[in-house]
Tab-separated table of C-alpha atoms and ligand atoms in Angstrom:
chain	number	residue	atom	x	y	z
A	1101	ALA	CA	43.700	20.255	-89.895
A	1102	LYS	CA	44.192	18.706	-86.324
A	1103	GLU	CA	47.355	16.990	-86.938
A	1104	ALA	CA	50.591	18.874	-87.666
A	1105	GLY	CA	52.536	17.935	-90.878
A	1106	LYS	CA	55.192	15.338	-90.689
A	1107	GLY	CA	58.471	16.374	-89.056
A	1108	ARG	CA	57.189	19.693	-88.304
A	1109	SER	CA	57.829	21.250	-84.885
A	1110	ALA	CA	54.590	21.142	-82.951
A	1111	VAL	CA	55.354	24.814	-81.970
A	1112	PHE	CA	54.804	25.793	-85.647
A	1113	ALA	CA	51.838	23.731	-86.370
A	1114	PRO	CA	49.523	25.839	-88.396
A	1115	ASP	CA	46.576	25.336	-86.171
A	1116	MET	CA	48.300	25.963	-82.967
A	1117	ASP	CA	46.401	28.380	-80.806
A	1118	SER	CA	47.939	31.818	-81.177
A	1119	ALA	CA	47.440	32.243	-77.378
A	1120	ILE	CA	49.832	29.250	-76.712
A	1121	ILE	CA	52.367	30.779	-79.118
A	1122	GLY	CA	52.136	34.047	-77.409
A	1123	GLN	CA	52.838	32.219	-74.217
A	1124	LEU	CA	55.761	30.435	-75.406
A	1125	GLN	CA	57.032	33.701	-76.881
A	1126	MET	CA	56.643	35.433	-73.701
A	1127	LYS	CA	58.266	32.710	-71.780
A	1128	ALA	CA	61.275	33.002	-74.090
A	1129	GLU	CA	61.308	36.793	-73.779
A	1130	LEU	CA	61.171	36.691	-69.976
A	1131	ALA	CA	64.183	34.437	-69.741
A	1132	ARG	CA	66.083	36.673	-71.978
A	1133	ALA	CA	64.821	39.637	-70.063
A	1134	VAL	CA	66.382	37.963	-66.803
A	1135	GLU	CA	69.590	37.447	-68.649
A	1136	ARG	CA	69.759	41.017	-69.883
A	1137	GLY	CA	68.535	42.662	-66.532
A	1138	GLU	CA	65.437	44.379	-68.177
A	1139	PHE	CA	63.723	44.815	-64.870
A	1140	THR	CA	63.279	48.100	-62.765
A	1141	VAL	CA	61.971	48.981	-59.385
A	1142	HIS	CA	59.418	51.610	-58.846
A	1143	TYR	CA	58.631	52.793	-55.209
A	1144	GLN	CA	55.114	53.786	-53.863
A	1145	PRO	CA	55.231	55.916	-50.800
A	1146	THR	CA	53.385	54.918	-47.441
A	1147	VAL	CA	52.015	57.739	-45.459
A	1148	GLU	CA	51.465	58.137	-41.788
A	1149	LEU	CA	47.771	59.135	-41.890
A	1150	ALA	CA	47.941	61.679	-38.947
A	1151	SER	CA	50.967	63.449	-39.827
A	1152	GLY	CA	51.315	62.858	-43.500
A	1153	ARG	CA	54.902	61.866	-42.866
A	1154	LEU	CA	56.468	59.586	-45.456
A	1155	ALA	CA	56.933	56.442	-43.361
A	1156	GLY	CA	58.210	54.137	-46.251
A	1157	VAL	CA	57.949	52.854	-49.685
A	1158	GLU	CA	56.800	49.632	-51.154
A	1159	ALA	CA	59.053	48.112	-54.027
A	1160	LEU	CA	57.071	47.309	-57.264
A	1161	VAL	CA	58.895	45.522	-59.998
A	1162	ARG	CA	58.432	46.662	-63.799
A	1163	TRP	CA	59.647	44.950	-66.778
A	1164	GLN	CA	61.395	47.409	-69.157
A	1165	HIS	CA	60.573	45.602	-72.527
A	1166	PRO	CA	62.576	46.769	-75.479
A	1167	GLU	CA	59.503	47.038	-77.698
A	1168	ARG	CA	56.473	46.986	-75.422
A	1169	GLY	CA	57.606	49.563	-72.929
A	1170	LEU	CA	56.974	49.113	-69.266
A	1171	VAL	CA	55.131	46.032	-68.609
A	1172	PRO	CA	53.105	45.962	-65.224
A	1173	PRO	CA	53.800	42.928	-62.976
A	1174	LEU	CA	50.363	41.367	-63.333
A	1175	ASP	CA	51.214	40.728	-66.897
A	1176	PHE	CA	54.430	38.666	-66.051
A	1177	ILE	CA	54.560	37.625	-62.508
A	1178	PRO	CA	52.251	34.546	-63.052
A	1179	LEU	CA	54.328	33.255	-65.673
A	1180	ALA	CA	57.494	34.238	-63.643
A	1181	GLU	CA	56.304	32.147	-60.879
A	1182	SER	CA	55.264	29.015	-62.954
A	1183	THR	CA	58.633	29.047	-64.632
A	1184	GLY	CA	60.577	29.657	-61.539
A	1185	LEU	CA	62.095	32.970	-62.933
A	1186	ILE	CA	60.484	34.767	-60.198
A	1187	VAL	CA	63.459	33.709	-58.037
A	1188	PRO	CA	66.107	35.671	-59.928
A	1189	ILE	CA	63.663	38.585	-60.565
A	1190	GLY	CA	62.726	38.530	-56.803
A	1191	ARG	CA	66.317	38.503	-55.766
A	1192	PHE	CA	67.017	41.427	-58.097
A	1193	VAL	CA	64.192	43.478	-56.529
A	1194	LEU	CA	65.429	42.651	-53.110
A	1195	ARG	CA	69.053	43.815	-53.691
A	1196	GLU	CA	68.040	46.910	-55.542
A	1197	ALA	CA	65.397	47.888	-52.942
A	1198	CYS	CA	67.879	47.451	-50.043
A	1199	ARG	CA	70.633	49.276	-51.827
A	1200	GLN	CA	68.220	52.081	-52.758
A	1201	MET	CA	66.828	52.616	-49.358
A	1202	ARG	CA	70.232	52.545	-47.727
A	1203	ALA	CA	71.188	55.308	-50.156
A	1204	TRP	CA	67.996	57.285	-49.403
A	1205	HIS	CA	68.823	56.934	-45.644
A	1206	ASP	CA	72.260	58.380	-46.197
A	1207	ALA	CA	70.846	61.173	-48.270
A	1208	PHE	CA	67.722	62.018	-46.350
A	1209	PRO	CA	68.011	60.956	-42.680
A	1210	SER	CA	64.608	61.015	-40.978
A	1211	GLU	CA	63.509	59.891	-37.519
A	1212	PRO	CA	62.306	57.331	-37.687
A	1213	PRO	CA	64.104	55.989	-40.761
A	1214	MET	CA	61.796	55.127	-43.780
A	1215	THR	CA	61.258	51.487	-44.418
A	1216	VAL	CA	61.317	49.549	-47.735
A	1217	SER	CA	58.738	46.740	-48.375
A	1218	VAL	CA	59.343	43.933	-50.807
A	1219	ASN	CA	56.725	41.483	-52.176
A	1220	LEU	CA	57.484	37.623	-51.938
A	1221	SER	CA	55.552	35.134	-53.941
A	1222	ALA	CA	54.731	31.691	-53.138
A	1223	ARG	CA	57.648	30.243	-55.063
A	1224	GLU	CA	60.159	32.419	-53.471
A	1225	LEU	CA	58.977	31.353	-49.946
A	1226	ASP	CA	59.526	27.916	-50.928
A	1227	GLU	CA	62.953	28.428	-52.040
A	1228	PRO	CA	65.672	27.051	-49.664
A	1229	GLY	CA	67.988	30.018	-50.517
A	1230	LEU	CA	65.519	32.669	-49.621
A	1231	VAL	CA	66.879	33.455	-46.186
A	1232	ALA	CA	70.376	33.550	-47.442
A	1233	SER	CA	69.524	35.866	-50.061
A	1234	VAL	CA	67.765	38.220	-47.805
A	1235	ARG	CA	70.658	38.214	-45.312
A	1236	ASP	CA	73.063	38.856	-48.379
A	1237	ALA	CA	70.969	41.801	-49.609
A	1238	LEU	CA	71.064	43.233	-46.135
A	1239	GLU	CA	74.840	42.882	-45.665
A	1240	GLU	CA	75.655	43.971	-49.080
A	1241	SER	CA	73.492	47.292	-48.780
A	1242	GLY	CA	74.372	47.842	-45.090
A	1243	LEU	CA	70.444	48.485	-44.568
A	1244	ASP	CA	69.266	47.878	-40.942
A	1245	PRO	CA	67.149	44.848	-41.069
A	1246	ALA	CA	64.447	46.636	-38.893
A	1247	HIS	CA	63.801	48.707	-41.973
A	1248	LEU	CA	63.118	46.041	-44.321
A	1249	VAL	CA	59.580	44.684	-44.505
A	1250	LEU	CA	58.617	41.479	-46.421
A	1251	GLU	CA	55.069	41.247	-47.763
A	1252	ILE	CA	53.424	37.818	-48.223
A	1253	THR	CA	49.901	37.520	-49.555
A	1254	GLU	CA	47.351	36.065	-47.146
A	1255	SER	CA	46.381	33.319	-49.564
A	1256	LEU	CA	49.981	31.992	-49.560
A	1257	LEU	CA	50.241	31.631	-45.713
A	1258	LEU	CA	48.278	28.541	-45.424
A	1259	VAL	CA	49.273	26.282	-48.337
A	1260	ASP	CA	51.772	24.597	-46.253
A	1261	LEU	CA	51.516	26.207	-42.875
A	1262	PRO	CA	54.447	24.325	-41.062
A	1263	ALA	CA	56.926	25.019	-43.792
A	1264	THR	CA	55.666	28.601	-44.123
A	1265	MET	CA	55.989	29.093	-40.338
A	1266	ARG	CA	59.502	27.866	-40.433
A	1267	ALA	CA	60.647	30.166	-43.379
A	1268	LEU	CA	58.812	33.115	-41.634
A	1269	LEU	CA	60.478	32.543	-38.187
A	1270	GLU	CA	63.987	32.339	-39.956
A	1271	LEU	CA	63.277	35.541	-41.830
A	1272	ARG	CA	62.179	37.201	-38.681
A	1273	ALA	CA	65.478	35.949	-36.888
A	1274	LEU	CA	67.251	38.106	-39.353
A	1275	GLY	CA	65.483	41.188	-37.666
A	1276	VAL	CA	63.209	42.045	-40.656
A	1277	ARG	CA	59.385	42.780	-40.291
A	1278	LEU	CA	56.738	40.753	-42.019
A	1279	ALA	CA	53.569	42.001	-43.386
A	1280	VAL	CA	50.384	40.155	-44.539
A	1281	ASP	CA	49.464	41.616	-47.866
A	1282	ASP	CA	45.945	41.861	-49.434
A	1283	PHE	CA	44.669	41.069	-45.920
A	1284	GLY	CA	40.920	39.828	-45.904
A	1285	THR	CA	40.904	38.362	-49.307
A	1286	GLY	CA	42.521	34.908	-48.402
A	1287	TYR	CA	39.561	33.785	-46.585
A	1288	SER	CA	40.850	31.465	-43.937
A	1289	SER	CA	43.825	32.849	-42.086
A	1290	LEU	CA	41.943	34.294	-39.086
A	1291	SER	CA	42.488	31.535	-36.667
A	1292	TYR	CA	46.113	31.430	-37.664
A	1293	LEU	CA	46.972	34.972	-37.423
A	1294	GLU	CA	47.579	34.693	-33.636
A	1295	ASP	CA	50.287	32.077	-34.292
A	1296	LEU	CA	51.920	33.636	-37.343
A	1297	PRO	CA	54.846	35.587	-36.567
A	1298	VAL	CA	53.798	38.830	-38.520
A	1299	ASP	CA	54.039	42.461	-37.621
A	1300	ILE	CA	51.884	44.468	-40.065
A	1301	LEU	CA	48.399	43.802	-41.790
A	1302	LYS	CA	47.858	45.472	-45.068
A	1303	ILE	CA	44.142	46.006	-45.512
A	1304	ASP	CA	43.187	45.203	-49.236
A	1305	LYS	CA	42.091	47.835	-51.491
A	1306	SER	CA	38.787	46.176	-52.018
A	1307	PHE	CA	37.676	46.986	-48.580
A	1308	VAL	CA	39.174	50.648	-48.700
A	1309	ASP	CA	37.028	51.093	-51.931
A	1310	ARG	CA	33.913	50.657	-49.913
A	1311	ILE	CA	34.436	53.811	-47.927
A	1312	GLY	CA	32.281	56.450	-49.295
A	1313	LYS	CA	30.274	54.350	-51.348
A	1314	THR	CA	26.408	54.224	-51.159
A	1315	GLY	CA	24.976	51.461	-48.951
A	1316	PRO	CA	21.866	49.249	-49.578
A	1317	ASP	CA	19.535	51.778	-47.768
A	1318	ASP	CA	21.009	54.704	-49.919
A	1319	GLY	CA	22.953	56.097	-46.950
A	1320	PRO	CA	26.754	55.856	-46.848
A	1321	ALA	CA	28.083	52.348	-46.657
A	1322	GLN	CA	29.436	51.327	-43.262
A	1323	PRO	CA	33.137	50.398	-43.604
A	1324	VAL	CA	32.386	47.186	-41.702
A	1325	MET	CA	35.244	45.212	-42.775
A	1326	VAL	CA	37.840	47.898	-42.442
A	1327	SER	CA	36.566	48.555	-38.979
A	1328	ALA	CA	36.671	44.713	-38.050
A	1329	ILE	CA	40.209	44.322	-39.426
A	1330	SER	CA	41.375	47.354	-37.593
A	1331	LYS	CA	40.066	46.091	-34.385
A	1332	LEU	CA	41.562	42.751	-34.874
A	1333	GLY	CA	44.941	44.233	-35.830
A	1334	HIS	CA	44.910	46.282	-32.702
A	1335	ALA	CA	44.029	43.316	-30.485
A	1336	LEU	CA	46.835	41.585	-31.912
A	1337	HIS	CA	49.390	44.423	-31.767
A	1338	LEU	CA	49.766	44.691	-35.318
A	1339	GLN	CA	50.650	47.776	-37.505
A	1340	LEU	CA	47.780	48.623	-39.859
A	1341	VAL	CA	48.408	49.881	-43.503
A	1342	ALA	CA	45.245	50.687	-45.818
A	1343	GLU	CA	45.933	49.969	-49.454
A	1344	GLY	CA	44.599	51.861	-52.620
A	1345	ILE	CA	43.488	55.053	-50.950
A	1346	GLU	CA	42.117	57.212	-53.784
A	1347	GLN	CA	39.987	59.929	-51.934
A	1348	GLU	CA	40.539	62.305	-49.131
A	1349	GLU	CA	37.237	61.201	-47.467
A	1350	GLN	CA	38.946	57.635	-47.117
A	1351	VAL	CA	41.796	59.064	-45.135
A	1352	SER	CA	39.513	60.580	-42.509
A	1353	THR	CA	37.490	57.488	-42.178
A	1354	LEU	CA	40.629	55.370	-41.784
A	1355	GLN	CA	41.881	57.553	-39.229
A	1356	GLU	CA	38.619	57.365	-37.172
A	1357	LEU	CA	39.022	53.633	-37.387
A	1358	ALA	CA	42.610	53.987	-35.954
A	1359	CYS	CA	44.355	52.840	-39.064
A	1360	GLN	CA	47.788	54.423	-38.788
A	1361	TYR	CA	49.237	54.072	-42.193
A	1362	GLY	CA	48.065	54.336	-45.807
A	1363	GLN	CA	49.155	53.963	-49.335
A	1364	GLY	CA	47.459	54.945	-52.783
A	1365	TYR	CA	47.019	57.164	-55.632
A	1366	PHE	CA	45.676	59.932	-53.198
A	1367	PHE	CA	49.082	60.326	-51.859
A	1368	ALA	CA	51.379	59.188	-54.727
A	1369	ARG	CA	51.533	56.555	-57.514
A	1370	PRO	CA	54.512	54.179	-57.705
A	1371	LEU	CA	57.517	56.370	-58.943
A	1372	PRO	CA	60.851	55.562	-60.504
A	1373	SER	CA	63.683	56.118	-58.069
A	1374	ASP	CA	64.917	59.302	-59.514
A	1375	ALA	CA	61.249	60.832	-59.084
A	1376	LEU	CA	61.180	59.594	-55.513
A	1377	THR	CA	64.552	61.106	-54.778
A	1378	GLU	CA	63.312	64.456	-56.050
A	1379	LEU	CA	60.265	64.175	-53.843
A	1380	LEU	CA	62.432	63.437	-50.693
A	1381	ALA	CA	64.791	66.222	-51.687
A	1382	GLU	CA	61.618	68.564	-51.728
A	1383	ARG	CA	60.320	67.341	-48.588
A	1384	ALA	CA	63.723	67.930	-46.886
A	1385	GLY	CA	63.815	71.358	-48.379
A	1386	GLN	CA	66.843	70.661	-50.201
B	515	C2E	P1	50.305	44.529	-54.380
B	515	C2E	O1	51.557	43.993	-53.556
B	515	C2E	O2	49.025	44.584	-53.706
B	515	C2E	O3	50.751	46.032	-54.577
B	515	C2E	C1	49.826	47.154	-54.871
B	515	C2E	C2	49.311	47.474	-56.195
B	515	C2E	O4	48.160	48.288	-56.075
B	515	C2E	C3	50.373	47.952	-57.070
B	515	C2E	O5	50.154	47.626	-58.314
B	515	C2E	C4	50.089	49.442	-57.003
B	515	C2E	O6	50.587	50.225	-58.035
B	515	C2E	C5	48.620	49.550	-57.030
B	515	C2E	N1	48.045	50.590	-56.223
B	515	C2E	C6	48.477	51.324	-55.320
B	515	C2E	N2	47.627	52.341	-54.939
B	515	C2E	C7	46.639	52.278	-55.773
B	515	C2E	C8	45.341	52.943	-55.899
B	515	C2E	O7	45.152	54.008	-55.082
B	515	C2E	N3	44.544	52.616	-56.733
B	515	C2E	C9	44.787	51.539	-57.559
B	515	C2E	N4	43.847	51.260	-58.620
B	515	C2E	N5	45.856	50.917	-57.493
B	515	C2E	C10	46.821	51.052	-56.713
B	515	C2E	P2	51.390	46.941	-59.294
B	515	C2E	O8	52.718	47.701	-59.172
B	515	C2E	O9	50.794	46.706	-60.786
B	515	C2E	O10	51.547	45.577	-58.637
B	515	C2E	C11	50.552	44.507	-58.871
B	515	C2E	C12	50.842	43.369	-58.110
B	515	C2E	O11	52.069	42.773	-58.596
B	515	C2E	C13	51.428	43.655	-56.500
B	515	C2E	O12	50.177	43.852	-55.827
B	515	C2E	C14	52.095	42.440	-56.175
B	515	C2E	O13	51.285	41.341	-55.829
B	515	C2E	C15	52.839	42.042	-57.382
B	515	C2E	N6	54.327	42.597	-57.469
B	515	C2E	C16	54.790	43.788	-57.795
B	515	C2E	N7	55.958	43.789	-57.554
B	515	C2E	C17	56.427	42.542	-57.184
B	515	C2E	C18	57.616	42.020	-56.876
B	515	C2E	O14	58.784	42.594	-56.865
B	515	C2E	N8	57.481	40.492	-56.585
B	515	C2E	C19	56.539	39.885	-56.383
B	515	C2E	N9	56.438	38.581	-56.143
B	515	C2E	N10	55.362	40.421	-56.800
B	515	C2E	C20	55.242	41.794	-57.154
B	516	CA	CA1	52.327	44.293	-51.625
B	517	CA	CA1	48.340	44.373	-51.567
B	518	CA	CA1	47.159	43.035	-54.423
């Protein structure tokens, strides 16, 4: 039957697509999760390729669902964005990441100090309160702004360029650094890259994946894109971070291409804060 019974709530119509019911349920659960604070932050190391030194970490949110366990971000971030719940979730990640990095700085001082990177979504970048919440997170934690990096995906940068530019300049005026995430996948930023107030390019995993693969003539595929992005980055005086490094061979090729930093399962997976504290203690010989 196409039409729901009289007086019956549309949500419970018998022929309602179960996917839609699933969506609605998920939405309610996500709202509840925000109220109850069911989120946690994992941290994935970024390594200086030449020395193996731990240069920093990227903060990656997880939802600790009471029944479903640890839910990865790709399963809830899109819904969080469309509902606006990403704003309180993102604020939590920012505060928690700054607090945690300040605690690590105090416990494990290093020179230069480690940085912490936090991802920002489109919705957050649009939010008028963003700059104030970044400032608050820094003040509250006592983290030096120079050690906070905000990551923005390339595809986001051009949606509303003047507004984005204003937001980026305000953020940068706080002293934080900005990274273009997933660089090379957003198609169109090249001509704007010179004008954008960014400091770091994160080379997308899809390009790193091609290193070590077989090319069309059965020889090793040339890492053409990584090489080109690396040259572009150097010409613009940007720091380069290669994402999704899984093999040793990729490390040496990236070094040859003068990519300074890397991140990926080859070095470490994203870890809960306790596990990262242990790793830092080991490295510090404590
Ligand atoms: P991203 O910012 O590109 O983060 C890197 C993702 O790649 C992470 O997935 C990480 O676990 C994964 N990764 C790292 N190294 C490797 C590797 O060697 N191999 C493979 N196969 N994967 C690797 P994760 O944690 O599932 O996050 C997925 C995406 O969700 C992130 O992509 C980011 O766009 C978004 N995200 C995560 N946390 C947040 C957050 O706090 N706020 C917002 N707005 N987005 C977030
Ligand atoms: Ca990122
Ligand atoms: Ca990325
Ligand atoms: Ca990505």
